[in-house]
Amino acid sequence: MLFNPEIELMSIEKLRQIQNERLQNTLRRVYENVPFYKNTFDQAGIQPADIKTVHDLHRLPFTKKEHLRDNYPFGLFTMPTSEVRRLHCSSGTTGKPIVVGYTQNDLNLFSEVVARSLAAAGCMPGMKLQNAYGYGLFTGGLGIHYGAEKLGMTVVPISGGGTEKQLMLLKDFQAEALTATPSYALTIAEELKRRGEDIRDYNLKVGILGAEPWSEALRKEVEQGLDFKASNIYGLSEIIGPGVSNEDVDEQGTGSYIWEDHFFPEIVDRYTGEPLPYGEPGVLVLTTLTKEAMPMIRYWTGDITTLTYEYSEKRTMIKMGPIIGRADDMMIIRGVNFFHTQVADLIPDFPELSANYQVKLTRPTNMDAVEVGIEINPDFFTKKGISCEHLDHHESFDKLVGRLQKKIRDNIGLGMAVKLYQLGDLPKSDGGKLNRIIDLRPQNG
Ligand code: DLL
């Protein structure tokens, strides 16, 4: 179950042939069994047989989150629930969650793509993996769990949270791999440091981090703190869960491979929905090619990224860049489009800062105001003999704030207030995804 060249290195022609066959089966399956798809295809005047290849897919309408909500709970299933082996729900914000179902074959597929992802990240059979993704309705915990077992790893199913216990078991069991949200991996790294522990007493080699946007600055910080190599894992409940895409540990920073034999990706313009050429940022749209219980046709993930085919000796499959943000999370501040990840991207230029930040939105007058809170990296200052006790009204810190404000204005095109925080003083992940946006603007205008 390690790297399989017959799949991961198959020629593009072969890959397209497999994708086309699988797509046709999937379209037939949903048209015959799911009234929602029959209606939307009929309304678009398209029969499954009209879509001969993945290149015809753009003729079909998108499936969006609201369609999953409208068909709550089981309306998009192709079969009675008696044939469905597991249900998961997505981490919705308010109201009814999004429900997804898996047949036994879907669960096998889930394990296979997660095993493939973990292998790409450097996991090997026989290694121990501490799984700090939440177990339960969230797909992270169980999804990683069975994939790691399939790869032949020993799983420590600790779930998210309980940082003290995370550290105790990591040390006592000498796990080589850790799966967690990047923000929670940072919490673990900071706690280890706070306690004055020596990372050499641990045995971590790889981290497989995802479920939320993260930056190169954060990667550097967790890699230093936990002395491992961190790779990105991407996925979403609607498509399967984690394991739609994963970075190769030897190709860090060049994008994450999408397991295209099962999930066909497109990038479309976030306003018009028109397909965009490779390399241009837009909304990632995914079509499942092999899912049985709840296939998704042209699912509008809302995640903004880029797609690129670039030559690699390792795999022929397409790569996606980091997630810039979700289309519906984009803020329009005084007419400027803004994603909080743009702040994260500036942090590596400032060794004075740590990777944790937060963006606060207010409306003090009739204009929106943004305050960026960033934690300092105390080591930088103490090495220079500068005390970090008072961050307000101290020359070194005032200058740093000024430089940050300029950098933000030059790069993002917006004036923002900047507030420095002591390391550990901003909210941190207690086990799951971290919300970095605090929106205090009045909601009625
Ligand atoms: O977060 C599945 C997952 C679990 C992925 C564990 C990776 C690891 P949902 O709760 O349905 O599923 O949330 C999916 O999270 O549409 C993205 O907006 C975001 N997301 C997931 N992975 C990444 C990533 C899981 N690597 C939503 N980078 C997606 C940025 C990510 N955002």
Coordinates of C-alpha atoms and ligand atoms in Angstrom, one line a residue:
M1 CA 0.0 0.0 0.0
L2 CA 3.0 2.3 -0.2
F3 CA 3.7 4.2 -3.4
N4 CA 2.1 2.5 -6.4
P5 CA 3.7 3.7 -9.7
E6 CA 1.0 2.1 -11.8
I7 CA -1.4 4.6 -10.4
E8 CA 0.6 7.6 -9.3
L9 CA 2.9 7.5 -12.4
M10 CA 0.4 6.5 -15.0
S11 CA 0.5 8.4 -18.3
I12 CA -1.9 11.3 -18.7
E13 CA -3.6 9.4 -21.6
K14 CA -4.3 6.4 -19.4
L15 CA -5.4 8.7 -16.6
R16 CA -7.9 10.5 -18.8
Q17 CA -9.2 7.2 -20.1
I18 CA -9.9 5.9 -16.6
Q19 CA -11.4 9.3 -15.5
N20 CA -13.7 9.3 -18.5
E21 CA -15.0 5.7 -17.9
R22 CA -15.5 6.4 -14.2
L23 CA -17.2 9.7 -14.9
Q24 CA -19.7 8.1 -17.2
N25 CA -20.6 5.5 -14.6
T26 CA -21.0 8.2 -11.9
L27 CA -23.2 10.4 -14.1
R28 CA -25.5 7.4 -14.9
R29 CA -25.6 6.5 -11.3
V30 CA -26.7 9.9 -10.0
Y31 CA -29.1 10.5 -12.9
E32 CA -30.9 7.3 -12.3
N33 CA -31.0 7.4 -8.5
V34 CA -30.9 11.0 -7.3
P35 CA -33.9 13.2 -8.2
F36 CA -31.8 16.4 -7.6
Y37 CA -29.3 15.4 -10.3
K38 CA -32.0 14.2 -12.7
N39 CA -33.8 17.6 -12.4
T40 CA -30.7 19.7 -12.7
F41 CA -29.4 17.7 -15.7
D42 CA -32.8 17.8 -17.4
Q43 CA -33.1 21.6 -16.8
A44 CA -29.7 22.1 -18.4
G45 CA -30.9 19.9 -21.3
I46 CA -28.1 17.4 -20.8
Q47 CA -28.2 13.6 -20.6
P48 CA -25.4 11.6 -18.9
A49 CA -24.4 10.2 -22.4
D50 CA -23.8 13.8 -23.6
I51 CA -20.8 14.1 -21.3
K52 CA -18.3 11.9 -22.9
T53 CA -15.1 13.1 -21.3
V54 CA -14.0 15.2 -18.3
H55 CA -13.5 18.0 -20.7
D56 CA -17.3 18.2 -21.2
L57 CA -17.9 18.5 -17.5
H58 CA -18.1 22.3 -17.6
R59 CA -21.5 22.0 -19.4
L60 CA -23.1 20.7 -16.2
P61 CA -24.3 22.9 -13.4
F62 CA -22.4 23.2 -10.1
T63 CA -23.5 21.4 -6.9
K64 CA -23.3 23.8 -4.0
K65 CA -23.5 23.6 -0.2
E66 CA -27.1 24.9 -0.3
H67 CA -28.1 21.9 -2.4
L68 CA -26.8 19.6 0.3
R69 CA -28.7 21.6 2.9
D70 CA -31.9 21.5 0.8
N71 CA -31.6 17.8 0.5
Y72 CA -30.9 17.2 4.2
P73 CA -30.3 14.6 5.5
F74 CA -30.2 11.8 2.9
G75 CA -31.7 13.3 -0.3
L76 CA -28.4 13.1 -2.3
F77 CA -27.8 9.4 -1.5
T78 CA -28.0 7.1 -4.5
M79 CA -29.2 4.2 -2.3
P80 CA -31.3 3.4 0.8
T81 CA -29.4 4.1 4.1
S82 CA -29.5 0.3 4.8
E83 CA -26.7 0.0 2.3
V84 CA -24.8 2.9 3.8
R85 CA -22.1 1.9 6.4
R86 CA -21.2 5.3 7.9
L87 CA -22.4 8.9 8.1
H88 CA -20.3 12.0 8.8
C89 CA -21.2 15.6 9.1
S90 CA -19.2 18.6 8.1
S91 CA -18.2 21.2 10.6
G92 CA -21.0 23.6 9.8
T93 CA -21.4 26.9 11.6
T94 CA -25.1 27.3 12.3
G95 CA -28.2 25.3 11.6
K96 CA -28.4 21.8 10.2
P97 CA -25.1 20.2 9.3
I98 CA -24.1 18.8 5.9
V99 CA -24.5 15.0 6.0
V100 CA -22.4 12.6 3.9
G101 CA -22.7 8.8 3.6
Y102 CA -20.3 6.1 2.7
T103 CA -20.8 2.5 1.4
Q104 CA -18.3 -0.2 2.4
N105 CA -16.5 0.5 -1.0
D106 CA -16.5 4.2 -0.2
L107 CA -14.9 3.5 3.1
N108 CA -12.3 1.4 1.4
L109 CA -11.6 4.2 -1.0
F110 CA -11.4 6.7 1.9
S111 CA -8.7 4.5 3.6
E112 CA -6.9 4.1 0.3
V113 CA -6.6 7.8 -0.5
V114 CA -5.6 8.6 3.1
A115 CA -2.9 5.8 3.0
R116 CA -1.6 7.2 -0.2
S117 CA -1.6 10.7 1.3
L118 CA 0.3 9.6 4.4
A119 CA 2.8 7.7 2.3
A120 CA 3.4 10.9 0.2
A121 CA 4.0 12.8 3.5
G122 CA 6.7 10.3 4.5
C123 CA 4.8 7.8 6.6
M124 CA 5.9 4.2 6.4
P125 CA 4.4 0.9 7.6
G126 CA 5.5 0.2 11.1
M127 CA 5.7 3.8 12.2
K128 CA 3.5 5.0 15.0
L129 CA 1.0 7.8 14.2
Q130 CA -0.5 10.0 16.9
N131 CA -3.8 11.2 15.4
A132 CA -4.8 14.5 17.0
Y133 CA -7.7 15.2 14.6
G134 CA -11.1 15.1 16.3
Y135 CA -12.9 11.8 16.3
G136 CA -16.6 11.9 15.8
L137 CA -18.8 13.4 13.1
F138 CA -15.7 15.3 11.7
T139 CA -14.0 13.2 9.0
G140 CA -10.5 14.0 10.2
G141 CA -10.3 11.5 13.1
L142 CA -11.7 8.3 11.7
G143 CA -10.6 9.1 8.1
I144 CA -6.9 9.3 9.1
H145 CA -7.3 6.4 11.5
Y146 CA -8.4 3.8 9.0
G147 CA -6.0 5.1 6.3
A148 CA -3.0 4.9 8.6
E149 CA -4.0 1.3 9.6
K150 CA -4.3 0.5 6.0
L151 CA -0.8 1.7 5.4
G152 CA 0.4 -0.5 8.2
M153 CA 1.0 2.1 10.8
T154 CA 0.2 1.8 14.5
V155 CA -2.4 4.4 15.4
V156 CA -2.7 6.3 18.7
P157 CA -6.3 7.6 18.5
I158 CA -6.0 10.4 21.0
S159 CA -8.2 12.9 19.1
G160 CA -7.8 16.7 19.4
G161 CA -7.1 18.6 22.6
G162 CA -5.6 17.6 26.0
T163 CA -2.2 19.0 25.1
E164 CA -0.4 17.6 28.2
K165 CA -1.5 14.1 27.4
Q166 CA -0.6 14.6 23.7
L167 CA 3.0 15.4 24.8
M168 CA 3.1 12.6 27.3
L169 CA 2.1 10.0 24.8
L170 CA 4.2 11.4 22.0
K171 CA 7.2 11.1 24.3
D172 CA 6.4 7.7 25.9
F173 CA 5.3 6.0 22.7
Q174 CA 7.9 7.7 20.5
A175 CA 5.5 8.2 17.7
E176 CA 7.2 9.1 14.4
A177 CA 4.1 10.8 12.9
L178 CA 1.6 13.4 14.1
T179 CA -1.6 14.4 12.4
A180 CA -3.3 17.6 13.6
T181 CA -4.5 20.9 12.4
P182 CA -1.5 23.2 11.8
S183 CA -2.7 25.6 14.5
Y184 CA -3.0 22.7 17.0
A185 CA 0.5 21.4 16.0
L186 CA 1.7 24.9 17.0
T187 CA -0.1 24.7 20.3
I188 CA 1.7 21.4 21.0
A189 CA 5.0 22.8 19.9
E190 CA 4.6 25.9 22.1
E191 CA 3.6 23.9 25.1
L192 CA 6.7 21.6 24.7
K193 CA 8.9 24.7 24.7
R194 CA 7.0 26.4 27.5
R195 CA 7.8 23.4 29.7
G196 CA 11.4 23.6 28.8
E197 CA 11.4 20.1 27.4
D198 CA 14.1 18.8 25.0
I199 CA 12.7 17.9 21.6
R200 CA 15.5 15.3 21.4
D201 CA 13.5 13.2 23.9
Y202 CA 10.8 12.8 21.2
N203 CA 11.0 10.9 18.0
L204 CA 8.8 12.8 15.5
K205 CA 9.8 12.6 11.9
V206 CA 6.7 13.7 9.9
G207 CA 3.6 15.9 10.5
I208 CA 0.6 15.7 8.2
L209 CA -1.3 19.0 8.8
G210 CA -4.4 20.4 7.2
A211 CA -8.1 21.1 7.6
E212 CA -7.5 24.8 7.7
P213 CA -5.3 27.3 5.7
W214 CA -1.7 27.6 6.9
S215 CA 1.4 29.4 5.8
E216 CA 5.1 28.8 5.2
A217 CA 5.8 30.8 8.4
L218 CA 3.7 28.4 10.4
R219 CA 5.3 25.4 8.6
K220 CA 8.7 26.7 9.7
E221 CA 7.7 27.3 13.2
V222 CA 6.1 23.8 13.8
E223 CA 9.0 22.1 12.0
Q224 CA 11.5 23.8 14.3
G225 CA 9.4 23.3 17.4
L226 CA 8.6 19.6 16.8
D227 CA 11.7 18.7 14.7
F228 CA 9.8 17.0 11.9
K229 CA 8.9 17.6 8.3
A230 CA 5.4 19.0 7.9
S231 CA 3.3 18.3 4.7
N232 CA -0.1 19.6 3.7
I233 CA -3.2 17.4 3.6
Y234 CA -6.4 18.7 2.0
G235 CA -9.9 17.4 1.8
L236 CA -13.5 18.1 2.6
S237 CA -16.4 16.1 3.9
E238 CA -18.5 16.5 0.8
I239 CA -15.9 14.9 -1.4
I240 CA -14.7 12.2 1.1
G241 CA -12.8 13.9 4.0
P242 CA -9.0 14.2 4.3
G243 CA -7.1 12.6 1.5
V244 CA -8.3 14.4 -1.6
S245 CA -4.9 15.9 -2.0
N246 CA -1.5 15.7 -0.3
E247 CA 1.9 17.3 -0.5
D248 CA 5.0 15.1 -1.1
V249 CA 7.4 15.5 1.7
D250 CA 10.3 15.9 -0.7
E251 CA 8.6 18.6 -2.8
Q252 CA 7.5 20.9 0.0
G253 CA 6.1 24.2 -1.1
T254 CA 5.4 23.2 -4.7
G255 CA 1.7 22.2 -4.2
S256 CA -0.2 19.1 -3.2
Y257 CA -1.0 16.3 -5.5
I258 CA -4.7 15.7 -6.1
W259 CA -5.6 12.0 -6.4
E260 CA -7.1 12.5 -9.8
D261 CA -8.0 9.0 -10.5
H262 CA -10.8 9.5 -7.9
F263 CA -11.4 13.2 -7.7
F264 CA -11.5 15.4 -10.9
P265 CA -10.5 19.0 -10.3
E266 CA -11.4 22.2 -12.1
I267 CA -10.7 25.8 -11.3
V268 CA -13.4 28.3 -12.1
D269 CA -13.8 32.1 -11.9
R270 CA -15.4 32.8 -8.5
Y271 CA -17.9 35.3 -10.0
T272 CA -18.8 33.9 -13.4
G273 CA -18.2 30.2 -12.8
E274 CA -16.3 30.0 -16.1
P275 CA -13.3 27.5 -16.3
L276 CA -9.9 29.2 -15.8
P277 CA -6.6 28.2 -17.3
Y278 CA -4.1 26.3 -15.1
G279 CA -2.1 28.6 -12.9
E280 CA -4.9 31.2 -12.3
P281 CA -6.4 31.4 -8.9
G282 CA -10.1 30.5 -8.7
V283 CA -12.6 28.3 -6.9
L284 CA -11.7 24.6 -6.8
V285 CA -14.6 22.5 -8.2
L286 CA -14.4 18.7 -7.6
T287 CA -16.2 15.8 -9.1
T288 CA -16.0 12.4 -7.5
L289 CA -15.3 9.6 -10.0
T290 CA -15.7 6.5 -7.8
K291 CA -17.9 7.3 -4.8
E292 CA -21.0 5.2 -4.5
A293 CA -23.3 6.4 -1.8
M294 CA -23.0 10.1 -2.4
P295 CA -21.2 11.1 -5.6
M296 CA -20.6 14.8 -6.1
I297 CA -20.8 16.4 -9.5
R298 CA -19.0 19.6 -10.0
Y299 CA -19.0 20.4 -6.3
W300 CA -18.2 24.1 -5.6
T301 CA -15.7 23.7 -2.7
G302 CA -15.6 27.5 -2.2
D303 CA -11.8 27.1 -1.7
I304 CA -9.6 29.4 -3.7
T305 CA -6.4 28.0 -5.1
T306 CA -4.5 27.3 -8.3
L307 CA -4.0 24.1 -10.3
T308 CA -0.7 23.2 -12.1
Y309 CA 0.7 20.3 -13.9
E310 CA 4.4 20.5 -13.4
Y311 CA 6.9 17.9 -14.4
S312 CA 7.9 15.6 -11.5
E313 CA 9.6 12.2 -11.6
K314 CA 7.4 11.2 -8.8
R315 CA 3.9 11.5 -10.0
T316 CA 1.9 12.5 -13.1
M317 CA -1.1 13.9 -11.2
I318 CA -2.0 17.5 -11.0
K319 CA -1.0 19.8 -8.1
M320 CA -3.0 22.4 -6.2
G321 CA -1.4 25.4 -4.5
P322 CA -2.2 26.3 -0.9
I323 CA -5.7 27.4 -0.2
I324 CA -5.7 31.2 -0.3
G325 CA -9.1 31.4 1.4
R326 CA -12.8 30.4 1.0
A327 CA -14.7 32.5 -1.6
D328 CA -17.4 33.2 1.0
D329 CA -14.8 34.2 3.6
M330 CA -13.3 36.9 1.4
M331 CA -13.6 40.3 3.1
I332 CA -14.2 43.4 1.1
I333 CA -12.7 46.2 3.2
R334 CA -13.1 49.7 1.8
G335 CA -13.4 48.2 -1.6
V336 CA -10.3 46.0 -1.4
N337 CA -10.6 42.2 -1.5
F338 CA -8.8 40.7 1.4
F339 CA -8.1 37.2 2.7
H340 CA -6.5 36.7 6.1
T341 CA -3.9 34.4 4.6
Q342 CA -2.4 37.4 2.9
V343 CA -1.2 38.5 6.4
A344 CA 0.3 35.1 7.0
D345 CA 2.2 35.3 3.8
L346 CA 4.0 38.5 5.0
I347 CA 5.2 37.0 8.3
P348 CA 8.3 35.1 6.9
D349 CA 9.9 38.5 6.1
F350 CA 9.9 39.4 9.8
P351 CA 12.1 37.2 12.0
E352 CA 10.8 39.3 14.9
L353 CA 7.4 37.6 14.6
S354 CA 6.0 34.2 15.3
A355 CA 3.4 32.6 13.1
N356 CA 0.3 33.1 15.2
Y357 CA -2.0 36.0 14.1
Q358 CA -5.5 37.2 14.2
V359 CA -7.6 39.7 12.2
K360 CA -10.1 41.9 14.0
L361 CA -12.8 43.8 12.0
T362 CA -14.6 46.8 13.5
R363 CA -16.6 49.7 12.3
P364 CA -15.7 52.6 14.6
T365 CA -17.1 55.3 12.3
N366 CA -19.0 54.4 9.1
M367 CA -15.9 52.8 7.7
D368 CA -14.5 49.3 8.3
A369 CA -11.3 49.1 10.2
V370 CA -8.9 46.2 10.4
E371 CA -6.6 45.4 13.3
V372 CA -4.0 42.7 12.8
G373 CA -2.7 41.1 16.0
I374 CA 0.6 39.2 15.7
E375 CA 2.6 37.4 18.4
I376 CA 6.2 38.3 18.6
N377 CA 9.1 35.8 18.6
P378 CA 10.7 36.6 21.9
D379 CA 13.9 34.7 21.1
F380 CA 14.7 37.3 18.4
F381 CA 14.7 40.1 20.9
T382 CA 16.3 38.5 23.9
K383 CA 19.2 37.5 21.7
K384 CA 19.7 41.2 21.0
G385 CA 19.4 42.0 24.6
I386 CA 16.0 43.8 24.1
S387 CA 13.4 43.1 26.9
C388 CA 10.0 42.0 25.7
E389 CA 8.3 43.0 28.9
H390 CA 6.5 46.1 27.4
L391 CA 5.4 45.9 23.8
D392 CA 3.6 49.2 23.9
H393 CA 5.5 52.5 23.4
H394 CA 8.9 51.0 23.2
E395 CA 11.2 52.1 20.4
S396 CA 12.0 48.7 18.9
F397 CA 8.4 47.6 18.9
D398 CA 7.0 50.8 17.6
K399 CA 9.4 50.6 14.7
L400 CA 8.4 47.1 14.0
V401 CA 4.7 48.1 14.0
G402 CA 5.5 50.9 11.5
R403 CA 7.4 48.5 9.2
L404 CA 4.6 46.0 9.4
Q405 CA 2.0 48.6 8.5
K406 CA 4.0 49.7 5.5
K407 CA 4.4 46.1 4.3
I408 CA 0.7 45.5 4.7
R409 CA -0.2 48.7 2.8
D410 CA 2.3 48.0 0.0
N411 CA 1.3 44.3 -0.4
I412 CA -2.4 44.1 0.4
G413 CA -3.3 47.7 -0.5
L414 CA -5.0 48.5 2.8
G415 CA -4.1 50.5 5.8
M416 CA -4.4 48.4 9.0
A417 CA -3.7 48.8 12.6
V418 CA -1.1 46.4 14.0
K419 CA -0.9 45.2 17.6
L420 CA 1.9 43.1 18.9
Y421 CA 1.2 40.3 21.4
Q422 CA 3.4 38.3 23.7
L423 CA 3.9 34.7 22.4
G424 CA 0.9 32.7 23.6
D425 CA -1.4 35.6 24.2
L426 CA -3.5 35.4 21.1
P427 CA -6.2 32.6 20.9
K428 CA -4.7 29.3 19.9
S429 CA -6.1 26.0 18.8
D430 CA -7.3 23.8 21.6
G431 CA -7.4 20.8 19.2
G432 CA -9.4 21.7 16.1
K433 CA -9.6 24.4 13.5
L434 CA -8.6 27.9 14.6
N435 CA -10.8 30.9 13.7
R436 CA -8.5 33.8 12.9
I437 CA -11.2 36.3 12.1
I438 CA -13.0 38.3 14.8
D439 CA -15.7 40.3 13.2
L440 CA -17.1 42.9 15.6
R441 CA -18.9 45.0 12.9
P442 CA -22.5 45.6 13.5
Q443 CA -24.4 42.9 11.5
N444 CA -27.2 45.1 10.2
G445 CA -25.3 47.2 7.8
Ligands
DLL1 O1 -11.4 19.5 7.2 C1 -11.3 17.3 6.2 C2 -9.9 17.3 6.6 C3 -9.5 16.6 7.8 C4 -8.8 17.7 5.8 C5 -8.2 16.5 8.3 C6 -7.5 17.6 6.2 C7 -7.2 17.0 7.4 P1 -14.3 19.7 6.5 O2 -14.5 19.9 8.0 O3 -15.5 19.4 5.7 O4 -13.3 18.6 6.2 O5 -13.7 21.1 6.0 C8 -13.3 21.2 4.7 O6 -11.6 22.8 5.3 O7 -13.3 23.1 2.2 C9 -11.2 23.9 3.3 O8 -11.9 25.2 3.4 C10 -10.6 23.6 4.6 N1 -9.4 22.8 4.4 C11 -9.3 21.5 4.5 N2 -8.0 21.1 4.3 C12 -7.3 22.3 4.1 C13 -5.9 22.6 3.8 C14 -12.0 18.6 6.6 N3 -5.0 21.7 3.8 C15 -12.7 22.6 4.5 N4 -5.6 23.9 3.7 C16 -12.2 22.8 3.1 C17 -6.6 24.8 3.7 C18 -8.2 23.3 4.2 N5 -7.8 24.6 4.0

